[in-house]
mmCIF file of C-alpha atoms and ligand atoms in Angstrom:
data_model
loop_
_atom_site.group_PDB
_atom_site.id
_atom_site.type_symbol
_atom_site.label_atom_id
_atom_site.label_comp_id
_atom_site.label_asym_id
_atom_site.label_seq_id
_atom_site.Cartn_x
_atom_site.Cartn_y
_atom_site.Cartn_z
ATOM 1 C CA MET A 1 0.000 0.000 0.000
ATOM 2 C CA THR A 2 1.307 3.491 -0.849
ATOM 3 C CA THR A 3 -0.115 6.707 0.516
ATOM 4 C CA ALA A 4 0.096 10.198 -0.972
ATOM 5 C CA PRO A 5 0.748 13.288 1.191
ATOM 6 C CA ALA A 6 -2.114 14.581 3.352
ATOM 7 C CA ALA A 7 -4.929 16.218 1.394
ATOM 8 C CA GLY A 8 -8.715 16.735 1.236
ATOM 9 C CA HIS A 9 -10.711 13.607 0.457
ATOM 10 C CA ARG A 10 -9.333 10.164 1.118
ATOM 11 C CA VAL A 11 -10.078 7.750 -1.735
ATOM 12 C CA VAL A 12 -9.091 4.123 -2.270
ATOM 13 C CA MET A 13 -7.674 3.380 -5.697
ATOM 14 C CA ILE A 14 -7.634 -0.159 -7.055
ATOM 15 C CA PRO A 15 -5.592 0.011 -10.292
ATOM 16 C CA GLY A 16 -6.751 -3.471 -11.391
ATOM 17 C CA ASP A 17 -5.000 -5.463 -14.121
ATOM 18 C CA GLY A 18 -4.840 -5.637 -17.930
ATOM 19 C CA ILE A 19 -5.314 -2.030 -19.058
ATOM 20 C CA GLY A 20 -6.388 -1.164 -15.495
ATOM 21 C CA PRO A 21 -3.088 0.303 -14.238
ATOM 22 C CA GLU A 22 -2.685 2.423 -17.399
ATOM 23 C CA VAL A 23 -6.180 3.922 -17.389
ATOM 24 C CA SER A 24 -6.158 4.313 -13.577
ATOM 25 C CA GLU A 25 -2.930 6.295 -13.693
ATOM 26 C CA ALA A 26 -4.409 8.549 -16.398
ATOM 27 C CA ALA A 27 -7.584 9.111 -14.355
ATOM 28 C CA ARG A 28 -5.588 9.837 -11.200
ATOM 29 C CA ARG A 29 -3.427 12.424 -13.001
ATOM 30 C CA VAL A 30 -6.539 14.148 -14.362
ATOM 31 C CA VAL A 31 -8.247 14.231 -10.947
ATOM 32 C CA ASP A 32 -5.071 15.582 -9.340
ATOM 33 C CA ALA A 33 -5.008 18.379 -11.939
ATOM 34 C CA SER A 34 -8.706 19.185 -11.522
ATOM 35 C CA GLY A 35 -8.220 21.426 -8.503
ATOM 36 C CA CYS A 36 -9.657 18.903 -6.053
ATOM 37 C CA SER A 37 -7.370 17.598 -3.355
ATOM 38 C CA ILE A 38 -7.418 13.810 -3.013
ATOM 39 C CA GLU A 39 -5.353 11.584 -0.768
ATOM 40 C CA TRP A 40 -5.086 8.279 -2.627
ATOM 41 C CA GLU A 41 -4.792 4.965 -0.825
ATOM 42 C CA ILE A 42 -3.646 2.428 -3.365
ATOM 43 C CA HIS A 43 -4.664 -1.232 -2.960
ATOM 44 C CA GLU A 44 -4.185 -4.202 -5.260
ATOM 45 C CA ALA A 45 -6.776 -6.857 -6.154
ATOM 46 C CA GLY A 46 -6.929 -9.655 -8.723
ATOM 47 C CA ALA A 47 -4.926 -12.649 -9.935
ATOM 48 C CA ALA A 48 -1.469 -11.369 -8.938
ATOM 49 C CA VAL A 49 -2.680 -10.766 -5.375
ATOM 50 C CA ALA A 50 -4.347 -14.187 -5.306
ATOM 51 C CA GLU A 51 -0.986 -15.801 -6.100
ATOM 52 C CA ARG A 52 0.704 -13.963 -3.237
ATOM 53 C CA LEU A 53 -2.034 -13.941 -0.599
ATOM 54 C CA GLY A 54 -4.358 -16.773 -1.609
ATOM 55 C CA THR A 55 -7.295 -14.437 -2.270
ATOM 56 C CA PRO A 56 -7.903 -11.979 -5.123
ATOM 57 C CA LEU A 57 -9.701 -9.586 -2.778
ATOM 58 C CA PRO A 58 -7.940 -9.289 0.592
ATOM 59 C CA GLU A 59 -10.239 -8.240 3.425
ATOM 60 C CA GLU A 60 -8.069 -5.151 4.059
ATOM 61 C CA VAL A 61 -9.116 -3.779 0.647
ATOM 62 C CA VAL A 62 -12.795 -4.130 1.517
ATOM 63 C CA GLU A 63 -12.095 -2.616 4.945
ATOM 64 C CA ALA A 64 -10.255 0.341 3.378
ATOM 65 C CA ILE A 65 -13.307 1.153 1.225
ATOM 66 C CA ARG A 66 -15.607 0.781 4.236
ATOM 67 C CA ARG A 67 -13.373 3.279 6.032
ATOM 68 C CA THR A 68 -13.050 5.883 3.243
ATOM 69 C CA GLY A 69 -16.493 5.248 1.734
ATOM 70 C CA VAL A 70 -15.181 5.887 -1.781
ATOM 71 C CA ALA A 71 -13.030 4.032 -4.321
ATOM 72 C CA LEU A 72 -11.940 4.498 -7.906
ATOM 73 C CA LYS A 73 -11.358 1.116 -9.470
ATOM 74 C CA GLY A 74 -9.721 -0.128 -12.651
ATOM 75 C CA PRO A 75 -10.985 -3.343 -14.248
ATOM 76 C CA VAL A 76 -9.994 -6.712 -12.797
ATOM 77 C CA THR A 77 -9.779 -9.882 -14.913
ATOM 78 C CA THR A 78 -12.030 -12.816 -13.951
ATOM 79 C CA PRO A 79 -10.964 -16.286 -15.128
ATOM 80 C CA VAL A 80 -13.525 -17.832 -17.539
ATOM 81 C CA GLY A 81 -15.127 -21.188 -16.677
ATOM 82 C CA HIS A 82 -12.904 -21.874 -13.626
ATOM 83 C CA GLY A 83 -10.846 -20.157 -10.948
ATOM 84 C CA PHE A 84 -11.687 -17.523 -8.383
ATOM 85 C CA ARG A 85 -14.982 -15.707 -8.061
ATOM 86 C CA SER A 86 -15.166 -12.276 -9.689
ATOM 87 C CA VAL A 87 -13.530 -9.585 -7.549
ATOM 88 C CA ASN A 88 -16.031 -7.119 -8.985
ATOM 89 C CA VAL A 89 -19.089 -9.146 -8.003
ATOM 90 C CA THR A 90 -17.662 -9.931 -4.550
ATOM 91 C CA LEU A 91 -16.913 -6.261 -3.882
ATOM 92 C CA ARG A 92 -20.425 -5.217 -4.893
ATOM 93 C CA GLN A 93 -21.972 -7.837 -2.617
ATOM 94 C CA LYS A 94 -19.695 -7.277 0.384
ATOM 95 C CA LEU A 95 -20.162 -3.505 0.319
ATOM 96 C CA GLU A 96 -23.853 -3.734 -0.634
ATOM 97 C CA LEU A 97 -23.284 -1.594 -3.697
ATOM 98 C CA TYR A 98 -26.775 -2.350 -4.877
ATOM 99 C CA ALA A 99 -27.073 0.161 -7.704
ATOM 100 C CA ALA A 100 -24.879 0.234 -10.794
ATOM 101 C CA VAL A 101 -25.406 3.495 -12.654
ATOM 102 C CA ARG A 102 -24.128 4.009 -16.184
ATOM 103 C CA PRO A 103 -24.860 7.351 -17.815
ATOM 104 C CA VAL A 104 -24.719 6.849 -21.574
ATOM 105 C CA ARG A 105 -24.615 10.002 -23.651
ATOM 106 C CA SER A 106 -23.391 11.110 -27.064
ATOM 107 C CA LEU A 107 -20.129 12.970 -26.586
ATOM 108 C CA PRO A 108 -19.327 15.851 -28.898
ATOM 109 C CA GLY A 109 -16.462 14.786 -31.138
ATOM 110 C CA VAL A 110 -16.922 11.038 -30.656
ATOM 111 C CA PRO A 111 -17.911 9.409 -33.927
ATOM 112 C CA SER A 112 -20.955 7.131 -33.606
ATOM 113 C CA ARG A 113 -24.029 6.050 -35.547
ATOM 114 C CA TYR A 114 -26.404 7.990 -33.296
ATOM 115 C CA GLU A 115 -26.811 11.527 -32.027
ATOM 116 C CA ASN A 116 -28.603 12.872 -28.971
ATOM 117 C CA VAL A 117 -28.353 9.709 -26.900
ATOM 118 C CA ASP A 118 -28.774 10.638 -23.236
ATOM 119 C CA LEU A 119 -29.935 7.758 -21.097
ATOM 120 C CA VAL A 120 -29.024 6.169 -17.772
ATOM 121 C CA VAL A 121 -28.770 2.435 -17.162
ATOM 122 C CA VAL A 122 -29.712 1.531 -13.581
ATOM 123 C CA ARG A 123 -28.784 -2.067 -12.837
ATOM 124 C CA GLU A 124 -29.594 -4.112 -9.731
ATOM 125 C CA ASN A 125 -26.119 -5.097 -8.612
ATOM 126 C CA THR A 126 -26.396 -7.776 -5.923
ATOM 127 C CA GLU A 127 -28.624 -10.678 -6.964
ATOM 128 C CA GLY A 128 -30.304 -12.397 -9.930
ATOM 129 C CA LEU A 129 -28.485 -14.971 -12.081
ATOM 130 C CA TYR A 130 -25.348 -12.838 -11.895
ATOM 131 C CA ALA A 131 -24.802 -13.884 -8.290
ATOM 132 C CA GLY A 132 -23.318 -17.085 -9.774
ATOM 133 C CA LEU A 133 -25.116 -19.527 -7.455
ATOM 134 C CA GLU A 134 -24.380 -22.674 -9.450
ATOM 135 C CA HIS A 135 -24.003 -26.347 -8.680
ATOM 136 C CA GLU A 136 -23.746 -29.688 -10.415
ATOM 137 C CA VAL A 137 -26.827 -31.813 -9.772
ATOM 138 C CA VAL A 138 -25.310 -34.930 -11.329
ATOM 139 C CA PRO A 139 -22.500 -35.131 -13.892
ATOM 140 C CA GLY A 140 -23.751 -33.466 -17.074
ATOM 141 C CA VAL A 141 -26.503 -31.494 -15.345
ATOM 142 C CA VAL A 142 -25.896 -28.116 -13.685
ATOM 143 C CA GLU A 143 -28.217 -25.597 -12.121
ATOM 144 C CA SER A 144 -27.805 -21.837 -11.860
ATOM 145 C CA LEU A 145 -30.101 -20.143 -9.386
ATOM 146 C CA LYS A 146 -31.776 -16.855 -10.114
ATOM 147 C CA VAL A 147 -32.721 -15.315 -6.797
ATOM 148 C CA VAL A 148 -34.909 -12.216 -6.892
ATOM 149 C CA THR A 149 -36.106 -10.669 -3.656
ATOM 150 C CA GLU A 150 -38.829 -8.152 -3.028
ATOM 151 C CA ALA A 151 -36.520 -6.123 -0.771
ATOM 152 C CA ALA A 152 -33.743 -5.739 -3.377
ATOM 153 C CA SER A 153 -36.224 -5.106 -6.199
ATOM 154 C CA LEU A 154 -38.042 -2.358 -4.268
ATOM 155 C CA ARG A 155 -34.686 -0.841 -3.267
ATOM 156 C CA ILE A 156 -33.346 -0.592 -6.821
ATOM 157 C CA ALA A 157 -36.687 0.632 -8.189
ATOM 158 C CA ARG A 158 -36.778 3.393 -5.598
ATOM 159 C CA PHE A 159 -33.186 4.280 -6.493
ATOM 160 C CA ALA A 160 -34.098 4.563 -10.201
ATOM 161 C CA PHE A 161 -37.148 6.751 -9.589
ATOM 162 C CA GLU A 162 -35.231 8.969 -7.155
ATOM 163 C CA LEU A 163 -32.494 9.374 -9.773
ATOM 164 C CA ALA A 164 -35.102 10.272 -12.394
ATOM 165 C CA ARG A 165 -36.642 12.826 -10.043
ATOM 166 C CA LYS A 166 -33.284 14.388 -9.074
ATOM 167 C CA GLN A 167 -32.024 14.564 -12.657
ATOM 168 C CA GLY A 168 -35.342 15.820 -14.026
ATOM 169 C CA ARG A 169 -35.763 12.756 -16.224
ATOM 170 C CA GLY A 170 -39.278 12.014 -17.372
ATOM 171 C CA ARG A 171 -39.465 8.261 -17.749
ATOM 172 C CA VAL A 172 -38.264 4.975 -16.279
ATOM 173 C CA THR A 173 -38.472 1.924 -18.524
ATOM 174 C CA VAL A 174 -38.451 -1.398 -16.645
ATOM 175 C CA VAL A 175 -36.740 -4.101 -18.692
ATOM 176 C CA HIS A 176 -37.616 -7.743 -17.992
ATOM 177 C CA LYS A 177 -38.588 -11.170 -19.317
ATOM 178 C CA ALA A 178 -41.650 -11.610 -17.138
ATOM 179 C CA ASN A 179 -43.500 -13.356 -19.963
ATOM 180 C CA ILE A 180 -41.183 -16.355 -19.459
ATOM 181 C CA MET A 181 -39.763 -15.912 -15.949
ATOM 182 C CA LYS A 182 -43.159 -15.111 -14.517
ATOM 183 C CA LEU A 183 -42.144 -15.388 -10.863
ATOM 184 C CA SER A 184 -38.662 -13.864 -10.744
ATOM 185 C CA ASP A 185 -38.918 -11.141 -13.389
ATOM 186 C CA GLY A 186 -42.603 -10.853 -12.519
ATOM 187 C CA LEU A 187 -41.648 -9.869 -8.965
ATOM 188 C CA PHE A 188 -39.045 -7.372 -10.239
ATOM 189 C CA LEU A 189 -41.625 -5.752 -12.532
ATOM 190 C CA ASP A 190 -44.338 -5.720 -9.891
ATOM 191 C CA CYS A 191 -42.007 -4.018 -7.388
ATOM 192 C CA ALA A 192 -41.071 -1.378 -9.969
ATOM 193 C CA ARG A 193 -44.744 -0.671 -10.676
ATOM 194 C CA ARG A 194 -45.514 -0.326 -6.958
ATOM 195 C CA VAL A 195 -42.672 2.177 -6.534
ATOM 196 C CA ALA A 196 -43.697 4.019 -9.728
ATOM 197 C CA ALA A 197 -47.046 4.832 -8.109
ATOM 198 C CA GLU A 198 -45.150 6.986 -5.570
ATOM 199 C CA TYR A 199 -43.622 9.115 -8.366
ATOM 200 C CA PRO A 200 -46.526 10.490 -10.408
ATOM 201 C CA GLU A 201 -44.260 13.031 -12.124
ATOM 202 C CA VAL A 202 -42.101 10.247 -13.635
ATOM 203 C CA ALA A 203 -43.700 8.108 -16.346
ATOM 204 C CA CYS A 204 -43.139 4.361 -16.094
ATOM 205 C CA ASP A 205 -43.365 1.806 -18.864
ATOM 206 C CA ASP A 206 -41.845 -1.614 -19.432
ATOM 207 C CA LEU A 207 -40.289 -3.609 -22.239
ATOM 208 C CA ILE A 208 -39.361 -7.239 -22.692
ATOM 209 C CA ILE A 209 -35.569 -7.428 -22.853
ATOM 210 C CA ASP A 210 -35.267 -8.746 -26.424
ATOM 211 C CA ASN A 211 -37.589 -6.073 -27.747
ATOM 212 C CA CYS A 212 -35.702 -3.485 -25.686
ATOM 213 C CA ALA A 213 -32.402 -4.498 -27.334
ATOM 214 C CA MET A 214 -33.958 -4.023 -30.762
ATOM 215 C CA GLN A 215 -35.582 -0.673 -29.869
ATOM 216 C CA LEU A 216 -32.294 0.608 -28.434
ATOM 217 C CA VAL A 217 -30.480 -0.108 -31.669
ATOM 218 C CA ARG A 218 -33.247 1.497 -33.754
ATOM 219 C CA ALA A 219 -33.919 4.664 -31.772
ATOM 220 C CA PRO A 220 -31.807 5.037 -28.612
ATOM 221 C CA GLU A 221 -32.660 8.731 -28.248
ATOM 222 C CA ARG A 222 -36.180 7.691 -27.181
ATOM 223 C CA PHE A 223 -34.928 6.183 -23.913
ATOM 224 C CA ASP A 224 -34.409 7.942 -20.619
ATOM 225 C CA VAL A 225 -33.816 5.766 -17.516
ATOM 226 C CA LEU A 226 -33.574 1.990 -17.963
ATOM 227 C CA LEU A 227 -34.173 -0.163 -14.880
ATOM 228 C CA LEU A 228 -32.874 -3.718 -15.134
ATOM 229 C CA GLU A 229 -32.022 -6.730 -13.020
ATOM 230 C CA ASN A 230 -28.366 -7.695 -12.768
ATOM 231 C CA LEU A 231 -27.567 -9.822 -15.834
ATOM 232 C CA TYR A 232 -29.763 -7.842 -18.230
ATOM 233 C CA GLY A 233 -28.146 -4.650 -16.941
ATOM 234 C CA ASP A 234 -24.695 -6.065 -17.584
ATOM 235 C CA ILE A 235 -25.487 -6.930 -21.193
ATOM 236 C CA ILE A 236 -27.522 -3.837 -22.026
ATOM 237 C CA SER A 237 -24.789 -1.586 -20.572
ATOM 238 C CA ASP A 238 -22.332 -2.830 -23.186
ATOM 239 C CA LEU A 239 -24.959 -2.504 -25.930
ATOM 240 C CA CYS A 240 -25.587 1.092 -24.855
ATOM 241 C CA ALA A 241 -21.842 1.810 -24.816
ATOM 242 C CA GLY A 242 -21.791 0.714 -28.449
ATOM 243 C CA LEU A 243 -24.388 3.376 -29.263
ATOM 244 C CA VAL A 244 -22.131 6.262 -28.232
ATOM 245 C CA GLY A 245 -18.645 5.245 -29.343
ATOM 246 C CA GLY A 246 -17.886 2.072 -27.426
ATOM 247 C CA LEU A 247 -16.639 0.849 -24.080
ATOM 248 C CA GLY A 248 -13.811 3.370 -24.031
ATOM 249 C CA VAL A 249 -16.141 6.277 -23.235
ATOM 250 C CA VAL A 250 -18.867 5.084 -20.830
ATOM 251 C CA PRO A 251 -18.392 5.682 -17.085
ATOM 252 C CA GLY A 252 -20.042 3.912 -14.198
ATOM 253 C CA SER A 253 -20.637 3.914 -10.483
ATOM 254 C CA ASN A 254 -21.579 1.227 -7.987
ATOM 255 C CA LEU A 255 -23.514 2.850 -5.187
ATOM 256 C CA GLY A 256 -24.730 1.691 -1.795
ATOM 257 C CA ASP A 257 -25.998 3.476 1.280
ATOM 258 C CA ARG A 258 -22.524 3.682 2.859
ATOM 259 C CA CYS A 259 -19.929 3.190 0.077
ATOM 260 C CA ALA A 260 -19.419 4.018 -3.577
ATOM 261 C CA VAL A 261 -17.034 2.411 -6.072
ATOM 262 C CA PHE A 262 -16.525 4.195 -9.371
ATOM 263 C CA GLU A 263 -15.396 2.168 -12.376
ATOM 264 C CA ALA A 264 -15.782 2.074 -16.150
ATOM 265 C CA VAL A 265 -18.223 -0.331 -17.789
ATOM 266 C CA HIS A 266 -15.362 -1.998 -19.670
ATOM 267 C CA GLY A 267 -13.158 -4.872 -18.568
ATOM 268 C CA SER A 268 -9.398 -5.389 -18.517
ATOM 269 C CA ALA A 269 -9.105 -5.572 -22.350
ATOM 270 C CA PRO A 270 -6.260 -8.131 -22.416
ATOM 271 C CA ASP A 271 -5.788 -7.439 -26.151
ATOM 272 C CA LEU A 272 -4.628 -3.882 -25.309
ATOM 273 C CA ALA A 273 -2.907 -4.453 -21.972
ATOM 274 C CA GLY A 274 0.542 -2.905 -21.620
ATOM 275 C CA ARG A 275 0.414 -1.286 -25.068
ATOM 276 C CA ARG A 276 -0.693 2.159 -23.864
ATOM 277 C CA LEU A 277 -3.335 2.276 -26.583
ATOM 278 C CA ALA A 278 -6.470 1.987 -24.419
ATOM 279 C CA ASN A 279 -8.863 4.878 -24.124
ATOM 280 C CA PRO A 280 -8.895 6.167 -20.515
ATOM 281 C CA THR A 281 -11.996 8.371 -21.087
ATOM 282 C CA ALA A 282 -14.395 5.919 -19.426
ATOM 283 C CA LEU A 283 -12.402 5.852 -16.197
ATOM 284 C CA ILE A 284 -11.702 9.593 -16.314
ATOM 285 C CA LEU A 285 -15.457 10.217 -16.612
ATOM 286 C CA SER A 286 -16.064 7.694 -13.807
ATOM 287 C CA ALA A 287 -13.657 9.799 -11.752
ATOM 288 C CA SER A 288 -15.696 12.897 -12.587
ATOM 289 C CA GLU A 289 -18.793 11.075 -11.265
ATOM 290 C CA MET A 290 -16.753 10.357 -8.135
ATOM 291 C CA LEU A 291 -15.895 14.047 -7.766
ATOM 292 C CA ARG A 292 -19.604 14.875 -7.975
ATOM 293 C CA HIS A 293 -20.323 12.256 -5.313
ATOM 294 C CA LEU A 294 -17.708 13.960 -3.106
ATOM 295 C CA GLY A 295 -19.497 17.287 -3.575
ATOM 296 C CA GLU A 296 -16.749 18.612 -5.873
ATOM 297 C CA ASP A 297 -19.065 19.647 -8.705
ATOM 298 C CA ALA A 298 -16.802 22.394 -10.047
ATOM 299 C CA ALA A 299 -13.857 19.989 -10.389
ATOM 300 C CA ALA A 300 -16.154 17.396 -11.991
ATOM 301 C CA ASP A 301 -17.387 19.971 -14.524
ATOM 302 C CA ARG A 302 -13.791 20.961 -15.323
ATOM 303 C CA VAL A 303 -12.865 17.318 -15.986
ATOM 304 C CA VAL A 304 -15.851 16.766 -18.296
ATOM 305 C CA ALA A 305 -15.109 20.001 -20.174
ATOM 306 C CA ALA A 306 -11.434 19.006 -20.588
ATOM 307 C CA VAL A 307 -12.394 15.557 -21.922
ATOM 308 C CA GLU A 308 -14.797 17.137 -24.420
ATOM 309 C CA ALA A 309 -12.180 19.692 -25.482
ATOM 310 C CA ALA A 310 -9.573 16.969 -26.034
ATOM 311 C CA LEU A 311 -11.990 14.762 -27.978
ATOM 312 C CA ALA A 312 -13.021 17.668 -30.210
ATOM 313 C CA ASP A 313 -9.661 17.415 -32.011
ATOM 314 C CA PRO A 314 -9.457 14.178 -34.048
ATOM 315 C CA ALA A 315 -5.654 14.190 -33.554
ATOM 316 C CA HIS A 316 -6.192 13.363 -29.869
ATOM 317 C CA ARG A 317 -8.565 10.443 -30.362
ATOM 318 C CA THR A 318 -7.438 6.938 -29.492
ATOM 319 C CA ARG A 319 -7.741 3.968 -31.857
ATOM 320 C CA ASP A 320 -11.111 2.740 -30.592
ATOM 321 C CA LEU A 321 -12.524 6.108 -31.738
ATOM 322 C CA GLY A 322 -10.912 5.878 -35.160
ATOM 323 C CA GLY A 323 -7.872 7.982 -34.235
ATOM 324 C CA SER A 324 -4.207 7.139 -33.760
ATOM 325 C CA ALA A 325 -3.341 8.844 -30.458
ATOM 326 C CA THR A 326 -1.824 6.776 -27.685
ATOM 327 C CA LEU A 327 -3.226 6.736 -24.170
ATOM 328 C CA ASP A 328 -0.453 9.129 -23.119
ATOM 329 C CA GLU A 329 -1.006 11.578 -25.995
ATOM 330 C CA TYR A 330 -4.712 11.707 -25.253
ATOM 331 C CA THR A 331 -4.168 12.083 -21.494
ATOM 332 C CA GLU A 332 -1.724 14.950 -22.090
ATOM 333 C CA ALA A 333 -4.382 16.631 -24.274
ATOM 334 C CA VAL A 334 -6.924 16.354 -21.441
ATOM 335 C CA LEU A 335 -4.395 17.728 -18.941
ATOM 336 C CA ARG A 336 -3.566 20.650 -21.279
ATOM 337 C CA ALA A 337 -7.283 21.403 -21.679
ATOM 338 C CA LEU A 338 -7.637 21.372 -17.874
ATOM 339 C CA ARG A 339 -4.749 23.817 -17.478
ATOM 340 C CA ASN A 340 -6.074 26.107 -20.220
ATOM 341 C CA GLY A 341 -9.720 25.839 -19.137
HETATM 342 P P1 LIG B 1 -13.491 -5.820 -22.240
HETATM 343 O O1 LIG B 1 -14.417 -4.724 -21.870
HETATM 344 O O2 LIG B 1 -12.229 -5.905 -21.466
HETATM 345 O O3 LIG B 1 -13.111 -5.678 -23.795
HETATM 346 C C1 LIG B 1 -14.070 -5.774 -24.821
HETATM 347 C C2 LIG B 1 -13.548 -5.056 -26.067
HETATM 348 O O4 LIG B 1 -13.553 -3.639 -25.836
HETATM 349 C C3 LIG B 1 -12.109 -5.425 -26.415
HETATM 350 O O5 LIG B 1 -11.977 -5.416 -27.805
HETATM 351 C C4 LIG B 1 -11.298 -4.286 -25.817
HETATM 352 O O6 LIG B 1 -10.080 -4.039 -26.486
HETATM 353 C C5 LIG B 1 -12.245 -3.103 -25.970
HETATM 354 N N1 LIG B 1 -12.042 -2.128 -24.892
HETATM 355 C C6 LIG B 1 -12.418 -2.266 -23.605
HETATM 356 N N2 LIG B 1 -12.048 -1.195 -22.892
HETATM 357 C C7 LIG B 1 -11.420 -0.369 -23.747
HETATM 358 C C8 LIG B 1 -10.793 0.898 -23.596
HETATM 359 N N3 LIG B 1 -10.754 1.540 -22.417
HETATM 360 N N4 LIG B 1 -10.224 1.470 -24.687
HETATM 361 C C9 LIG B 1 -10.271 0.857 -25.871
HETATM 362 N N5 LIG B 1 -10.846 -0.346 -26.081
HETATM 363 C C10 LIG B 1 -11.420 -0.949 -25.021
HETATM 364 O O7 LIG B 1 -14.340 -7.159 -22.140
HETATM 365 P P2 LIG B 1 -13.877 -8.686 -22.124
HETATM 366 O O8 LIG B 1 -12.791 -8.890 -23.124
HETATM 367 O O9 LIG B 1 -15.131 -9.432 -22.238
HETATM 368 O O10 LIG B 1 -13.307 -8.930 -20.672
HETATM 369 C C11 LIG B 1 -11.930 -8.984 -20.326
HETATM 370 C C12 LIG B 1 -11.810 -9.246 -18.841
HETATM 371 O O11 LIG B 1 -12.322 -8.135 -18.094
HETATM 372 C C13 LIG B 1 -12.575 -10.481 -18.345
HETATM 373 O O12 LIG B 1 -11.750 -11.165 -17.437
HETATM 374 C C14 LIG B 1 -13.784 -9.906 -17.638
HETATM 375 O O13 LIG B 1 -14.240 -10.751 -16.618
HETATM 376 C C15 LIG B 1 -13.189 -8.632 -17.073
HETATM 377 N N6 LIG B 1 -14.195 -7.584 -16.801
HETATM 378 C C16 LIG B 1 -13.989 -6.833 -15.686
HETATM 379 C C17 LIG B 1 -14.863 -5.807 -15.404
HETATM 380 C C18 LIG B 1 -14.598 -4.992 -14.176
HETATM 381 O O14 LIG B 1 -13.530 -5.075 -13.588
HETATM 382 N N7 LIG B 1 -15.543 -4.168 -13.763
HETATM 383 C C19 LIG B 1 -16.017 -5.498 -16.255
HETATM 384 C C20 LIG B 1 -16.088 -6.308 -17.456
HETATM 385 C C21 LIG B 1 -15.200 -7.329 -17.679
#
């Protein structure tokens, strides 16, 4: 663990692995230049830690976030089909980070097929199929349990409607498959409708997930707040990222009543790791969400403005956005825009 000199807010940083350390360093430099004073507490998690300590998520990391209440996290690789349980999922469950929020909006200067996209994905973050409750019944037969509770469904629905109210958004669309999963998704939908009745100023409608995917690709500008259970939220978040330029530009937060962990929607992008070609925008914008959460709205606005200024010049865009800038060239452009702003 390394600690920076004394400053304003204390924030845990988990650099992660793959492209995580590169994009985390870029985000940290931008936050440090934003005029907000942060004391970073750096903690490691993931496969390298598991080799040393026998667990990919040491309890001291969870404790550090409980203590500070806030973390900025780079992506952490999860082995496919075997190996340790996802650090990301474990962290969300241990800290009761029940709401994943992904604001998805068209950024000026980012080439994409659509304009005027401005929606928010609100994903239930603690249960559903994503909890990974699986077992082998007999060889060749496995079961995966989808647990949906009334308490968690009411909690996330209330979160989504409160967000709509606070942000002046007019509609929450509940996304489900209650025609097939009549009990589990039926409960989720029913809870959302009950909560909707308490928010007469916010319209509420619902869509079956497959239809929702199609409608999003046809006319994403028609959507406002999307409320989804865990697995659907995971998949639709990536789809929505694709509407506005890809995973390199969409930020995220995992919020609970006591703690908040800010991280991009994207993963560790092993294909780009160590090459300094990844786009750090998503984590930089996640950091701006973190600044807002800390009450540092002016610094958050400065970061967003600097990102938009840097992206406005095609020479600064990274490869995922059709440009040829490296992570470092782009980050320097954001830092210059911050200094000149
Ligand atoms: P991924 O998001 O890492 O990559 C998908 C595609 O998007 C790749 O082509 C990648 O190069 C590109 N991409 C992602 N982030 C980018 C960025 N910042 N700039 C430019 N291009 C970017 O998804 P994938 O490959 O499915 O997952 C890789 C690993 O990440 C897995 O182990 C997965 O479990 C983990 N993961 C971790 C997450 C987290 O820590 N919150 C979230 C999602 C996945």
